[in-house]
Short mmCIF file of C-alpha atoms and ligand atoms in Angstrom, two decimals:
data_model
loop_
_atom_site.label_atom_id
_atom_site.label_comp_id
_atom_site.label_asym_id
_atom_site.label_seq_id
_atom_site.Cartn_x
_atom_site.Cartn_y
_atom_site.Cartn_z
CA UNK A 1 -5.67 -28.85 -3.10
CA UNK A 2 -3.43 -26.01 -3.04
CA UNK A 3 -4.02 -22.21 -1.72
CA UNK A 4 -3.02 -18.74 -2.89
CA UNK A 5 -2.77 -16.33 0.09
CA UNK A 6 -2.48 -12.96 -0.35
CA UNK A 7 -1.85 -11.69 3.02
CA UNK A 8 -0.95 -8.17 4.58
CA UNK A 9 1.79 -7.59 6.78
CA UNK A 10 3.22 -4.31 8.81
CA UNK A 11 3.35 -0.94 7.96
CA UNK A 12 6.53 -0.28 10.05
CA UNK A 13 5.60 -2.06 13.32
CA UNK A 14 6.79 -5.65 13.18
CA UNK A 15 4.73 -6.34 15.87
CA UNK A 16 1.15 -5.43 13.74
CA UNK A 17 0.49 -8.75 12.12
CA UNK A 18 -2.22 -10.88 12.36
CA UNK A 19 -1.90 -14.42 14.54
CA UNK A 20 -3.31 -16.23 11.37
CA UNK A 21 -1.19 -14.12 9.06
CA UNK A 22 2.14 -15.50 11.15
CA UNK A 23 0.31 -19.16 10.72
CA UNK A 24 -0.20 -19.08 7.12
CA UNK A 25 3.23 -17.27 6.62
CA UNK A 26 4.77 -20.49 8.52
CA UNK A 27 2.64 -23.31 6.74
CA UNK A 28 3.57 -22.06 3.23
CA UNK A 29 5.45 -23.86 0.70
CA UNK A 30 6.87 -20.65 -0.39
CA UNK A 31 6.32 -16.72 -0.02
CA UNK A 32 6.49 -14.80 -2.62
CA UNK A 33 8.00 -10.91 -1.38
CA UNK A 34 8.22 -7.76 -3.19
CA UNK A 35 11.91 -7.48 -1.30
CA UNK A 36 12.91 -10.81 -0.21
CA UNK A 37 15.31 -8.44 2.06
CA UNK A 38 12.64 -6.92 3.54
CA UNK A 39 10.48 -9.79 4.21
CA UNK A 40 13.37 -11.79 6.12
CA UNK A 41 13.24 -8.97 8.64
CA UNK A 42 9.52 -9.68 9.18
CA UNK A 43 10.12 -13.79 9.00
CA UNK A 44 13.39 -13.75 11.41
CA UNK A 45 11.37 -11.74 13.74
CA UNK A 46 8.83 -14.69 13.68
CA UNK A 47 11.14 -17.38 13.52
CA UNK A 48 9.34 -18.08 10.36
CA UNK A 49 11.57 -20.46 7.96
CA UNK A 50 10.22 -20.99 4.68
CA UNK A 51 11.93 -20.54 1.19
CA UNK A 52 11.22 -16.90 -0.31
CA UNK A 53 11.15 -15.92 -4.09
CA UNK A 54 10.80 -12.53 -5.57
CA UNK A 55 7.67 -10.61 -7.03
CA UNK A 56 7.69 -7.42 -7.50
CA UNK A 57 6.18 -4.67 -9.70
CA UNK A 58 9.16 -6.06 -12.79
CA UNK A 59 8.91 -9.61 -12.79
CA UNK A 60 7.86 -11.29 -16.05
CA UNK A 61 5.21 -13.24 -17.34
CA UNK A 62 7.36 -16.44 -16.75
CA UNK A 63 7.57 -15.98 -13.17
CA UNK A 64 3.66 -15.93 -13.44
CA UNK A 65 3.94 -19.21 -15.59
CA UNK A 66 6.53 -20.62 -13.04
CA UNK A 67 3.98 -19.37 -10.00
CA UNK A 68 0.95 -20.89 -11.81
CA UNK A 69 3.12 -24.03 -12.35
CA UNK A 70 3.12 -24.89 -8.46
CA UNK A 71 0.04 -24.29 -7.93
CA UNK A 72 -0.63 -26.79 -10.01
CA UNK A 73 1.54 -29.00 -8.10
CA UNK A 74 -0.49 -28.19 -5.23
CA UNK A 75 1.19 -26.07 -2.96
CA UNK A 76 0.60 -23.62 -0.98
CA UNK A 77 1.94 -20.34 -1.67
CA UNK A 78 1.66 -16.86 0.07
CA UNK A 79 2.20 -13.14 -1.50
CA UNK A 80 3.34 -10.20 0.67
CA UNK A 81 4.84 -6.94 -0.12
CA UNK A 82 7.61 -4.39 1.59
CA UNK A 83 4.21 -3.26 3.24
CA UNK A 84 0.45 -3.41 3.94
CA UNK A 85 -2.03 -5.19 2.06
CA UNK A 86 -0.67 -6.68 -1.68
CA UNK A 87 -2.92 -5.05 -4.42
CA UNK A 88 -3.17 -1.40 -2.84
CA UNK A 89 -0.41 0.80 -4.79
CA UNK A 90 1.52 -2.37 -4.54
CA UNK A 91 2.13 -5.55 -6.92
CA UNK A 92 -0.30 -8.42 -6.68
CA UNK A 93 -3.11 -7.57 -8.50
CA UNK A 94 -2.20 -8.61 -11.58
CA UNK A 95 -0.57 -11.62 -10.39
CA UNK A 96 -4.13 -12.67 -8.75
CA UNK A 97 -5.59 -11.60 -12.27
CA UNK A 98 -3.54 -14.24 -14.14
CA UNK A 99 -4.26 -17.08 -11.83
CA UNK A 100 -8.06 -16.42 -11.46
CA UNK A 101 -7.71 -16.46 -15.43
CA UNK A 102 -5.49 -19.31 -15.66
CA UNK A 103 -6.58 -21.47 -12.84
CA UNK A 104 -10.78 -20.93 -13.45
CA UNK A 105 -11.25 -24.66 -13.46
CA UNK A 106 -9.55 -25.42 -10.09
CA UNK A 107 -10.76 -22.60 -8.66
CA UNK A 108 -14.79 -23.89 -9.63
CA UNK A 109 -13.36 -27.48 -8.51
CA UNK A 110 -12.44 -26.26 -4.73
CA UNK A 111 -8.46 -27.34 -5.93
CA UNK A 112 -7.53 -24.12 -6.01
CA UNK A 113 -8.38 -21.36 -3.11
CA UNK A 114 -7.47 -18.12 -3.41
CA UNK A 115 -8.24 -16.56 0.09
CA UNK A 116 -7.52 -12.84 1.71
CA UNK A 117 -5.84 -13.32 4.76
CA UNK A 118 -6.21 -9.21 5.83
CA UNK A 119 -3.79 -7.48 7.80
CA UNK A 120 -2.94 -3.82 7.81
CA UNK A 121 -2.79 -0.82 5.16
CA UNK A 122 -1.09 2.31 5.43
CA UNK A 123 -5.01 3.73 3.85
CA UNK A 124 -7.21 2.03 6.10
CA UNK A 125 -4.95 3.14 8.95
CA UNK A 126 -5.20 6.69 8.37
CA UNK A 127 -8.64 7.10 7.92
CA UNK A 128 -8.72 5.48 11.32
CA UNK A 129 -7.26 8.34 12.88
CA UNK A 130 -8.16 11.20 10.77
CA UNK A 131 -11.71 11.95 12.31
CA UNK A 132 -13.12 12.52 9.28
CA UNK A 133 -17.15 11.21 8.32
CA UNK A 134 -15.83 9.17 5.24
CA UNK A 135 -18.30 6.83 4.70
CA UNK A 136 -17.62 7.79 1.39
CA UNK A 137 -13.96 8.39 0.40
CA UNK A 138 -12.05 8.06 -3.20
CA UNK A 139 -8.20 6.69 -2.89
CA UNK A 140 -6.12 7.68 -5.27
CA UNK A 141 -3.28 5.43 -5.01
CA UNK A 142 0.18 7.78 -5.95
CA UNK A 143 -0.53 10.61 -7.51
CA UNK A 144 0.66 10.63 -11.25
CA UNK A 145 3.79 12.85 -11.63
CA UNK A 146 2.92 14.32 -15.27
CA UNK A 147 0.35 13.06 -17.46
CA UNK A 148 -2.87 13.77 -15.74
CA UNK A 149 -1.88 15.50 -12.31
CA UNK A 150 -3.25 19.06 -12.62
CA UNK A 151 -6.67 17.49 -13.85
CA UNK A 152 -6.64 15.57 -10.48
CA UNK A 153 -6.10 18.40 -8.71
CA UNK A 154 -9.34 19.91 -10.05
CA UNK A 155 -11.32 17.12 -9.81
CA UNK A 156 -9.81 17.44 -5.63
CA UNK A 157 -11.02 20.65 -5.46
CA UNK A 158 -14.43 20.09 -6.24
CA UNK A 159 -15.05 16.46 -5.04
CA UNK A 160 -17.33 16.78 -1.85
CA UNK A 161 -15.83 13.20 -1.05
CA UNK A 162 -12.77 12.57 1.37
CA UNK A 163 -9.38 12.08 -1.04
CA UNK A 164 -7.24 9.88 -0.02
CA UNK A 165 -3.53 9.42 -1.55
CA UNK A 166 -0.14 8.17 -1.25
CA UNK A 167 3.06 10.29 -1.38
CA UNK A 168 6.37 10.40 -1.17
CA UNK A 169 8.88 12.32 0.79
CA UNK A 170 10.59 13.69 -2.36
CA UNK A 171 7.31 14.83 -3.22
CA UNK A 172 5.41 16.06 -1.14
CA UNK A 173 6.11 19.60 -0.77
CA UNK A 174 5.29 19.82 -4.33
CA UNK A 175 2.15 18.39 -3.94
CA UNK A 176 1.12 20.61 -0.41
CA UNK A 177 2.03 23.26 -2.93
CA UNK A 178 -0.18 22.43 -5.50
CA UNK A 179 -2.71 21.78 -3.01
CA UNK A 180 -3.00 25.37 -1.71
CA UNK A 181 -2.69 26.76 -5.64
CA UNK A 182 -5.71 24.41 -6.23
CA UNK A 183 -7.81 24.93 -3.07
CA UNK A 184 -7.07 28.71 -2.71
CA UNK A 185 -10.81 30.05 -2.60
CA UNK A 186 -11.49 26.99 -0.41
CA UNK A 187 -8.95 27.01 2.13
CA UNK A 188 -11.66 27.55 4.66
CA UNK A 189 -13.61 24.05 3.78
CA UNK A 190 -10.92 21.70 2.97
CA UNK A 191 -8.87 20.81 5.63
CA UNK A 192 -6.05 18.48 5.10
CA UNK A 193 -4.52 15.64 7.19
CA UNK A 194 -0.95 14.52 6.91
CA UNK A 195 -0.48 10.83 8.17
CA UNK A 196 2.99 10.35 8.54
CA UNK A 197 5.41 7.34 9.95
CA UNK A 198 2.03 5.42 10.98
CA UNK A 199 2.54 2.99 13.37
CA UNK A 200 6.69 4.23 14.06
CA UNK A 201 8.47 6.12 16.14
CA UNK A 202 7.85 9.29 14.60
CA UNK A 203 4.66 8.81 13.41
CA UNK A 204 2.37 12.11 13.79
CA UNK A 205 -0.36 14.04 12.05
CA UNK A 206 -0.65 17.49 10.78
CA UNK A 207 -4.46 18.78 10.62
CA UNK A 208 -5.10 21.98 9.43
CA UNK A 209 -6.54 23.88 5.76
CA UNK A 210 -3.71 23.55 3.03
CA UNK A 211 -1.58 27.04 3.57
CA UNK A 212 -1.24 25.81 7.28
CA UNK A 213 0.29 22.70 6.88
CA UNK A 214 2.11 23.72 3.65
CA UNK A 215 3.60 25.81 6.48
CA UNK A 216 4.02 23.09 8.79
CA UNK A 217 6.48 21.54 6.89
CA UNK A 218 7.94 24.25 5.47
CA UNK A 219 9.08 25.29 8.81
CA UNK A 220 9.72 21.63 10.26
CA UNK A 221 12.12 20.49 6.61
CA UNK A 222 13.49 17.58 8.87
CA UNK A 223 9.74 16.21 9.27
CA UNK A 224 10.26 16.04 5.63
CA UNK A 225 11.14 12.49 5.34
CA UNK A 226 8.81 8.87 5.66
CA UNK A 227 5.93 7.63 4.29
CA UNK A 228 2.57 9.83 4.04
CA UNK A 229 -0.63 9.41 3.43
CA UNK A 230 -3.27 12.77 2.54
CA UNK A 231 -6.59 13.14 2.98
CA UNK A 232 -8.75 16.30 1.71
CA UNK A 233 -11.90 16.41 3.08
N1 SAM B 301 0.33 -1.79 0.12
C1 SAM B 301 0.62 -0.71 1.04
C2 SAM B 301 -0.58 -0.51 1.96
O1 SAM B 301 -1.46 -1.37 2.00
O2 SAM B 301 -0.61 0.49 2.65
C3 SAM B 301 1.02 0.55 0.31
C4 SAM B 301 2.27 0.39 -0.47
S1 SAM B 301 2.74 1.83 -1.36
C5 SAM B 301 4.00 1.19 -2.42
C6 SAM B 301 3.74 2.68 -0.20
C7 SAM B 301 3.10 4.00 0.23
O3 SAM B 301 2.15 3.73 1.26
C8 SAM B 301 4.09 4.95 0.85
O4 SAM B 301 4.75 5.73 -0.13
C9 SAM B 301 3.20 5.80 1.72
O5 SAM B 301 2.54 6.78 0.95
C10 SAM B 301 2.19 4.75 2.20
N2 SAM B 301 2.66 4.18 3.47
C11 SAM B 301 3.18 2.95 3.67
N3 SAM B 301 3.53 2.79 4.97
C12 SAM B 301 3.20 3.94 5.59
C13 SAM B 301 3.32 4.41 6.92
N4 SAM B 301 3.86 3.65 7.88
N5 SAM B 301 2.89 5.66 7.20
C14 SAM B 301 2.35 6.45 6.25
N6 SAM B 301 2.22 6.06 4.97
C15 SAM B 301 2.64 4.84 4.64
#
């Protein structure tokens, strides 16, 4: 019997993870990381001691093989990334793909368990503290740089559903900007909410209709750094 846990970790607070994340974590044969690095900082903090390997967005198909391989073997092996929940904007999926594909007869034997062990994510998060009714929201993932963009940016505009996205600090002035271009004639519906830093020391969010927090950070350049997330609504 061997299990695949895919299990999220912090979004900048070491001290947001589950109490059966930190079990699993400590019972596994090996943990695969996005940034070994990065994990270590979440495992010393633990006193977690198990034997890391990468996977990350890069690897090949014969780290899949070589993954698939000790599963087979039976053991026990758990995926995290940098941060959040493996799978959203973040590698895992496809990893998960190949051994659902690969590993079908286990799996409908009860050898093989692939099991969710949940823990935070930098999307569930915001909505949690953007006050918004979104029953009903579309995420985006990253917004795509060139092929494709301007079209989303319509489809924003007239989506009556909350939009939810990830962005980047190199990019997100850009993307405020193309917000108000795209939203002019609306400004007075849409309101946007800037989640940034969640769960760190600076975290804080800007509410207000696209020129206004355009202007926000316009003004404030040296908030111009972290990890955001935007909703439209
Ligand atoms: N898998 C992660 C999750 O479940 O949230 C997302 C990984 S994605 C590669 C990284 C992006 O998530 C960042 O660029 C940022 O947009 C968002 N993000 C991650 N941590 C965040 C935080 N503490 N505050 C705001 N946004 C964050």
């Amino acid at each position: 019997m061997s299990t695949f846990s895919v299990i999220g970790t912090p979004i900048g607070n070491l001290e947001d993870v589950t109490l059966r994340a930190l079990k699993v974590l400590a019972e596994s044969d090996l943990i695969l990381c996005e940034d070994t690095r990065m994990t270590k900082r979440l495992l010393d903090r633990h006193s977690i001691s198990v034997p890391t390997k990468s996977y990350h967005m890069h690897s090949t198909i014969s780290r899949i093989e070589e993954i698939i391989g000790l599963l087979k073997e039976g053991k026990n092996i758990s995926l995290v990334s940098d941060a959040g929940t493996p799978g959203i904007s973040d590698p895992g999926s496809e990893l998960v793909r190949h051994i659902r594909e690969d590993m079908k007869e286990e799996i409908s034997l009860g050898t093989l368990k692939i099991e969710a062990i949940p823990g935070p994510s930098a999307l569930t998060a915001a909505l949690s503290i953007a006050g918004i009714a979104c029953a009903d929201f579309t995420f985006l993932g990253f917004l795509p740089h060139k092929k494709g963009r301007e079209t989303l940016f319509k489809e924003i505009a007239i989506s009556d559903r909350a939009m939810v996205f990830y962005e980047s600090p190199h990019r997100i002035i850009k993307t405020l900007q193309s917000l108000v271009e795209h939203l002019q004639g609306d400004a007075s519906i849409k309101k946007i909410t800037v989640c940034r830093e969640l769960t760190k020391i600076f975290e804080e969010v800007v509410v207000g209709s696209p020129t206004e927090v355009k202007a926000y950070f316009d003004i404030h350049a040296d908030k111009v750094r972290g990890e955001f997330v935007v909703i439209v609504s």
